């Protein structure tokens, strides 16, 4: 029995080798959010996956949201949460909370956890080094920003120094006004600017579902020219809209592989990266 277990472990490791060889020295952007941020065991598994990718020479960039944490803090402060087209309406008071939670507690908690698990990470937000330049998005969303420019220098310097960049998505304009940037959008823009090999978005469901109430209705592959039809048909709605549009933009920007995976599955990142067993939805031309 022990021999059988060892053989299985050896097969798993050897099966991963071609994928490690393919991705060593390449950049992978991981957008992290949802339940995988709330549940401690899932959080540890995600950070462990990221550390392993880094240790085998893959340049991992972690872009995180913090929706549940932001909503929790707003509730404590008796400030209502409001969403329009999947984006958080951000008035001046909410903008201060977003920056405090994302760039402060959430970001540093992730950096600390990576350190505890044996990795090296550095916390950044879009304001640092002028990384994320933004302007006010069109429409009545308050201080929600649209990215105008990504300065990759702080990210590449962190990678070259052996750190995993952990990025909170707060941006600023030329006048110093800060904006709440949707994390999915920011991850896609960062992936494009870095000419990343892959972008992986973690979600709270299996991937893109034809029927959100049916776990067996996963759509494993979506061609990007199908996205608008899926939105019009209501299959892509709410907070899924910015996620899918961001992955579509990544593909159009030249990112080789854009996937949305189930963040509830322990080690789903490793399964996606080092096997052919997709655990979500892949977006392609």
Short mmCIF file of C-alpha atoms in Angstrom, two decimals:
data_model
loop_
_atom_site.label_atom_id
_atom_site.label_comp_id
_atom_site.label_asym_id
_atom_site.label_seq_id
_atom_site.Cartn_x
_atom_site.Cartn_y
_atom_site.Cartn_z
CA UNK A 1 0.00 0.00 0.00
CA UNK A 2 2.82 2.41 0.87
CA UNK A 3 4.55 1.55 -2.40
CA UNK A 4 1.33 2.22 -4.35
CA UNK A 5 0.94 5.61 -2.67
CA UNK A 6 4.54 6.50 -3.45
CA UNK A 7 4.07 5.46 -7.08
CA UNK A 8 1.00 7.67 -7.37
CA UNK A 9 2.89 10.63 -5.88
CA UNK A 10 5.79 10.03 -8.28
CA UNK A 11 3.44 9.92 -11.28
CA UNK A 12 1.80 13.18 -10.23
CA UNK A 13 5.18 14.89 -9.93
CA UNK A 14 6.55 13.57 -13.22
CA UNK A 15 3.31 14.49 -15.02
CA UNK A 16 3.79 18.09 -13.85
CA UNK A 17 7.33 18.35 -15.25
CA UNK A 18 6.42 19.37 -18.85
CA UNK A 19 4.19 22.14 -17.52
CA UNK A 20 6.89 23.38 -15.16
CA UNK A 21 9.34 23.46 -18.07
CA UNK A 22 6.81 25.36 -20.19
CA UNK A 23 6.08 28.05 -17.62
CA UNK A 24 9.45 28.56 -15.93
CA UNK A 25 10.53 32.15 -16.50
CA UNK A 26 7.05 33.13 -17.73
CA UNK A 27 4.59 35.46 -16.02
CA UNK A 28 1.24 34.32 -14.66
CA UNK A 29 -1.27 36.80 -13.24
CA UNK A 30 -3.69 35.41 -10.66
CA UNK A 31 -6.76 37.38 -9.69
CA UNK A 32 -7.80 36.38 -6.19
CA UNK A 33 -11.12 37.06 -4.51
CA UNK A 34 -14.40 35.60 -3.31
CA UNK A 35 -14.78 32.71 -0.87
CA UNK A 36 -11.18 31.66 -1.40
CA UNK A 37 -10.29 34.84 0.54
CA UNK A 38 -12.73 34.22 3.38
CA UNK A 39 -12.09 30.60 4.33
CA UNK A 40 -8.73 30.19 6.02
CA UNK A 41 -7.94 26.72 4.68
CA UNK A 42 -8.72 27.78 1.11
CA UNK A 43 -6.65 30.92 1.61
CA UNK A 44 -3.68 28.85 2.79
CA UNK A 45 -4.07 26.48 -0.16
CA UNK A 46 -4.09 29.36 -2.65
CA UNK A 47 -1.03 30.97 -1.10
CA UNK A 48 0.76 27.60 -1.01
CA UNK A 49 0.02 27.10 -4.71
CA UNK A 50 1.40 30.56 -5.49
CA UNK A 51 4.54 29.91 -3.46
CA UNK A 52 5.12 26.61 -5.29
CA UNK A 53 4.74 28.30 -8.67
CA UNK A 54 7.27 30.90 -7.59
CA UNK A 55 9.74 28.30 -6.30
CA UNK A 56 9.80 26.50 -9.67
CA UNK A 57 10.68 29.75 -11.43
CA UNK A 58 7.27 31.01 -12.53
CA UNK A 59 6.80 34.76 -12.14
CA UNK A 60 3.53 35.02 -10.22
CA UNK A 61 1.71 38.32 -9.86
CA UNK A 62 -1.17 38.24 -7.37
CA UNK A 63 -3.91 40.82 -7.93
CA UNK A 64 -6.54 40.76 -5.22
CA UNK A 65 -9.98 42.11 -4.57
CA UNK A 66 -11.60 42.34 -1.18
CA UNK A 67 -15.32 42.65 -1.75
CA UNK A 68 -16.44 40.69 1.33
CA UNK A 69 -13.98 42.54 3.57
CA UNK A 70 -15.03 45.93 2.17
CA UNK A 71 -18.71 45.09 2.59
CA UNK A 72 -18.04 43.92 6.14
CA UNK A 73 -16.27 47.13 7.08
CA UNK A 74 -18.96 49.29 5.44
CA UNK A 75 -21.58 47.41 7.45
CA UNK A 76 -19.66 48.07 10.67
CA UNK A 77 -19.56 51.76 9.78
CA UNK A 78 -23.26 51.73 8.85
CA UNK A 79 -22.51 52.68 5.24
CA UNK A 80 -24.74 50.93 2.68
CA UNK A 81 -23.20 48.83 -0.11
CA UNK A 82 -24.56 49.45 -3.58
CA UNK A 83 -23.70 47.78 -6.88
CA UNK A 84 -24.37 48.91 -10.45
CA UNK A 85 -23.63 46.53 -13.35
CA UNK A 86 -21.49 44.44 -11.03
CA UNK A 87 -19.39 47.42 -9.92
CA UNK A 88 -19.40 48.84 -6.39
CA UNK A 89 -20.81 52.36 -6.30
CA UNK A 90 -18.06 54.34 -4.57
CA UNK A 91 -18.88 57.70 -3.01
CA UNK A 92 -16.20 59.67 -1.15
CA UNK A 93 -16.82 57.89 2.15
CA UNK A 94 -16.79 54.45 0.53
CA UNK A 95 -13.60 55.32 -1.39
CA UNK A 96 -11.78 55.92 1.90
CA UNK A 97 -12.94 52.55 3.24
CA UNK A 98 -11.94 50.76 0.02
CA UNK A 99 -8.41 52.17 0.16
CA UNK A 100 -8.09 51.44 3.88
CA UNK A 101 -9.26 47.82 3.55
CA UNK A 102 -7.64 46.86 0.24
CA UNK A 103 -4.26 48.59 0.50
CA UNK A 104 -4.11 48.16 4.26
CA UNK A 105 -5.49 45.11 6.00
CA UNK A 106 -6.27 42.76 3.09
CA UNK A 107 -3.02 43.35 1.24
CA UNK A 108 -0.80 43.04 4.29
CA UNK A 109 -2.65 39.98 5.57
CA UNK A 110 -1.87 38.20 2.29
CA UNK A 111 1.78 39.27 2.34
CA UNK A 112 2.06 38.08 5.93
CA UNK A 113 0.47 34.70 5.15
CA UNK A 114 2.80 34.10 2.20
CA UNK A 115 5.72 34.81 4.53
CA UNK A 116 4.38 32.43 7.19
CA UNK A 117 4.12 29.67 4.57
CA UNK A 118 7.71 30.13 3.42
CA UNK A 119 7.33 32.50 0.48
CA UNK A 120 8.60 36.02 -0.21
CA UNK A 121 6.02 38.65 -1.06
CA UNK A 122 5.83 42.41 -1.21
CA UNK A 123 2.60 44.38 -0.90
CA UNK A 124 1.84 47.06 -3.47
CA UNK A 125 -1.16 49.12 -4.46
CA UNK A 126 -1.81 50.90 -7.71
CA UNK A 127 -0.78 54.24 -6.21
CA UNK A 128 2.76 52.98 -5.49
CA UNK A 129 5.21 54.14 -8.14
CA UNK A 130 2.31 55.37 -10.27
CA UNK A 131 1.55 51.75 -11.12
CA UNK A 132 -2.13 52.20 -11.97
CA UNK A 133 -3.12 55.48 -13.58
CA UNK A 134 -6.85 55.97 -13.86
CA UNK A 135 -9.66 58.34 -14.67
CA UNK A 136 -13.29 58.43 -13.57
CA UNK A 137 -15.32 55.80 -15.37
CA UNK A 138 -18.23 57.02 -17.47
CA UNK A 139 -21.59 56.74 -15.77
CA UNK A 140 -22.85 57.26 -12.24
CA UNK A 141 -20.49 54.99 -10.30
CA UNK A 142 -18.86 57.57 -8.04
CA UNK A 143 -15.10 57.20 -7.61
CA UNK A 144 -14.79 54.06 -9.70
CA UNK A 145 -11.84 54.33 -12.03
CA UNK A 146 -11.06 53.28 -15.57
CA UNK A 147 -7.40 52.39 -16.11
CA UNK A 148 -5.53 54.65 -18.51
CA UNK A 149 -2.00 53.33 -18.00
CA UNK A 150 -0.08 50.57 -16.23
CA UNK A 151 3.49 51.28 -15.12
CA UNK A 152 5.02 47.81 -14.86
CA UNK A 153 8.32 48.94 -13.31
CA UNK A 154 7.35 48.39 -9.63
CA UNK A 155 6.05 44.92 -10.53
CA UNK A 156 9.06 43.82 -12.58
CA UNK A 157 11.48 45.16 -9.97
CA UNK A 158 9.72 43.12 -7.29
CA UNK A 159 9.91 39.98 -9.43
CA UNK A 160 13.57 40.55 -10.28
CA UNK A 161 14.29 40.90 -6.55
CA UNK A 162 12.71 37.50 -5.88
CA UNK A 163 9.39 38.71 -4.48
CA UNK A 164 5.82 37.81 -5.33
CA UNK A 165 4.04 41.14 -6.00
CA UNK A 166 0.70 41.30 -4.18
CA UNK A 167 -1.31 44.14 -5.69
CA UNK A 168 -4.30 46.03 -4.27
CA UNK A 169 -6.32 47.68 -7.01
CA UNK A 170 -6.52 51.32 -6.03
CA UNK A 171 -5.50 53.79 -8.75
CA UNK A 172 -4.89 57.51 -9.03
CA UNK A 173 -5.12 60.25 -11.63
CA UNK A 174 -2.65 63.04 -12.42
CA UNK A 175 -4.27 65.26 -9.76
CA UNK A 176 -3.88 62.67 -7.01
CA UNK A 177 -7.54 61.65 -6.90
CA UNK A 178 -7.79 57.99 -5.93
CA UNK A 179 -10.20 55.55 -7.53
CA UNK A 180 -11.60 52.14 -6.73
CA UNK A 181 -10.54 49.87 -9.60
CA UNK A 182 -12.38 46.63 -10.26
CA UNK A 183 -9.87 43.88 -9.47
CA UNK A 184 -10.80 41.76 -12.50
CA UNK A 185 -10.26 44.73 -14.79
CA UNK A 186 -6.95 45.58 -13.13
CA UNK A 187 -5.70 41.99 -13.38
CA UNK A 188 -6.44 41.93 -17.10
CA UNK A 189 -4.70 45.25 -17.72
CA UNK A 190 -1.67 44.16 -15.68
CA UNK A 191 -1.51 40.82 -17.54
CA UNK A 192 -1.57 42.63 -20.88
CA UNK A 193 1.07 45.16 -19.82
CA UNK A 194 3.38 42.40 -18.55
CA UNK A 195 2.74 40.26 -21.65
CA UNK A 196 1.79 37.46 -19.28
CA UNK A 197 1.50 33.88 -20.43
CA UNK A 198 -1.64 33.17 -18.39
CA UNK A 199 -4.28 34.95 -16.40
CA UNK A 200 -6.26 32.91 -13.87
CA UNK A 201 -9.36 34.30 -12.17
CA UNK A 202 -10.63 32.53 -9.04
CA UNK A 203 -14.41 32.50 -8.58
CA UNK A 204 -16.99 31.12 -6.13
CA UNK A 205 -18.53 28.79 -8.71
CA UNK A 206 -17.26 26.16 -11.15
CA UNK A 207 -16.72 28.76 -13.88
CA UNK A 208 -19.13 30.31 -16.34
CA UNK A 209 -22.47 28.53 -15.89
CA UNK A 210 -25.31 28.38 -18.40
CA UNK A 211 -27.65 28.08 -15.41
CA UNK A 212 -26.25 29.49 -12.15
CA UNK A 213 -28.46 27.10 -10.13
CA UNK A 214 -27.16 24.01 -11.97
CA UNK A 215 -23.60 22.98 -11.11
CA UNK A 216 -23.58 20.69 -14.16
CA UNK A 217 -24.18 23.53 -16.62
CA UNK A 218 -20.52 24.60 -16.80
CA UNK A 219 -19.44 26.07 -20.13
CA UNK A 220 -15.86 24.73 -20.44
CA UNK A 221 -14.79 26.87 -23.41
CA UNK A 222 -16.04 30.28 -24.54
CA UNK A 223 -14.96 32.02 -27.72
CA UNK A 224 -14.62 35.72 -27.11
CA UNK A 225 -16.93 36.62 -29.99
CA UNK A 226 -19.70 34.81 -28.06
CA UNK A 227 -19.40 37.02 -24.97
CA UNK A 228 -21.81 39.80 -25.98
CA UNK A 229 -24.48 37.27 -26.95
CA UNK A 230 -24.10 35.52 -23.59
CA UNK A 231 -24.50 38.89 -21.83
CA UNK A 232 -27.58 39.77 -23.89
CA UNK A 233 -29.07 36.34 -23.12
CA UNK A 234 -28.55 36.92 -19.39
CA UNK A 235 -26.15 33.99 -19.00
CA UNK A 236 -23.42 36.46 -18.04
CA UNK A 237 -24.85 38.96 -15.56
CA UNK A 238 -24.08 41.00 -12.44
CA UNK A 239 -20.56 40.67 -11.09
CA UNK A 240 -19.74 38.08 -13.75
CA UNK A 241 -19.86 40.78 -16.46
CA UNK A 242 -16.61 42.59 -15.50
CA UNK A 243 -14.90 39.22 -14.91
CA UNK A 244 -15.72 37.90 -18.36
CA UNK A 245 -15.10 41.20 -20.15
CA UNK A 246 -11.69 41.40 -18.48
CA UNK A 247 -10.74 37.88 -19.59
CA UNK A 248 -11.94 38.71 -23.10
CA UNK A 249 -9.71 41.78 -23.11
CA UNK A 250 -6.77 39.69 -21.92
CA UNK A 251 -7.16 37.34 -24.88
CA UNK A 252 -7.43 40.26 -27.31
CA UNK A 253 -4.28 41.76 -25.74
CA UNK A 254 -2.25 38.64 -26.49
CA UNK A 255 -2.37 36.73 -23.20
CA UNK A 256 -2.05 33.11 -24.31
CA UNK A 257 -4.44 31.54 -21.82
CA UNK A 258 -7.29 33.17 -19.90
CA UNK A 259 -9.23 30.97 -17.49
CA UNK A 260 -11.85 31.30 -14.79
CA UNK A 261 -11.53 28.52 -12.21
CA UNK A 262 -13.34 27.27 -9.13
CA UNK A 263 -11.63 28.85 -6.13
CA UNK A 264 -13.52 26.52 -3.80
CA UNK A 265 -11.45 23.55 -4.98
CA UNK A 266 -8.32 23.10 -2.90
CA UNK A 267 -5.18 23.55 -5.04
CA UNK A 268 -7.25 24.43 -8.12
CA UNK A 269 -4.40 26.65 -9.34
CA UNK A 270 -1.97 23.72 -9.43
CA UNK A 271 -4.55 21.53 -11.17
CA UNK A 272 -5.05 24.22 -13.80
CA UNK A 273 -1.36 24.96 -14.29
CA UNK A 274 0.14 21.48 -14.13
CA UNK A 275 -2.44 19.20 -15.74
CA UNK A 276 -4.91 18.95 -18.61
CA UNK A 277 -7.85 18.64 -16.25
CA UNK A 278 -9.39 22.11 -16.55
CA UNK A 279 -11.35 23.15 -13.47
CA UNK A 280 -13.32 26.00 -14.97
CA UNK A 281 -13.90 27.96 -18.18
CA UNK A 282 -11.26 28.86 -20.74
CA UNK A 283 -11.67 31.92 -22.96
CA UNK A 284 -10.16 31.86 -26.44
CA UNK A 285 -10.35 33.51 -29.85
#
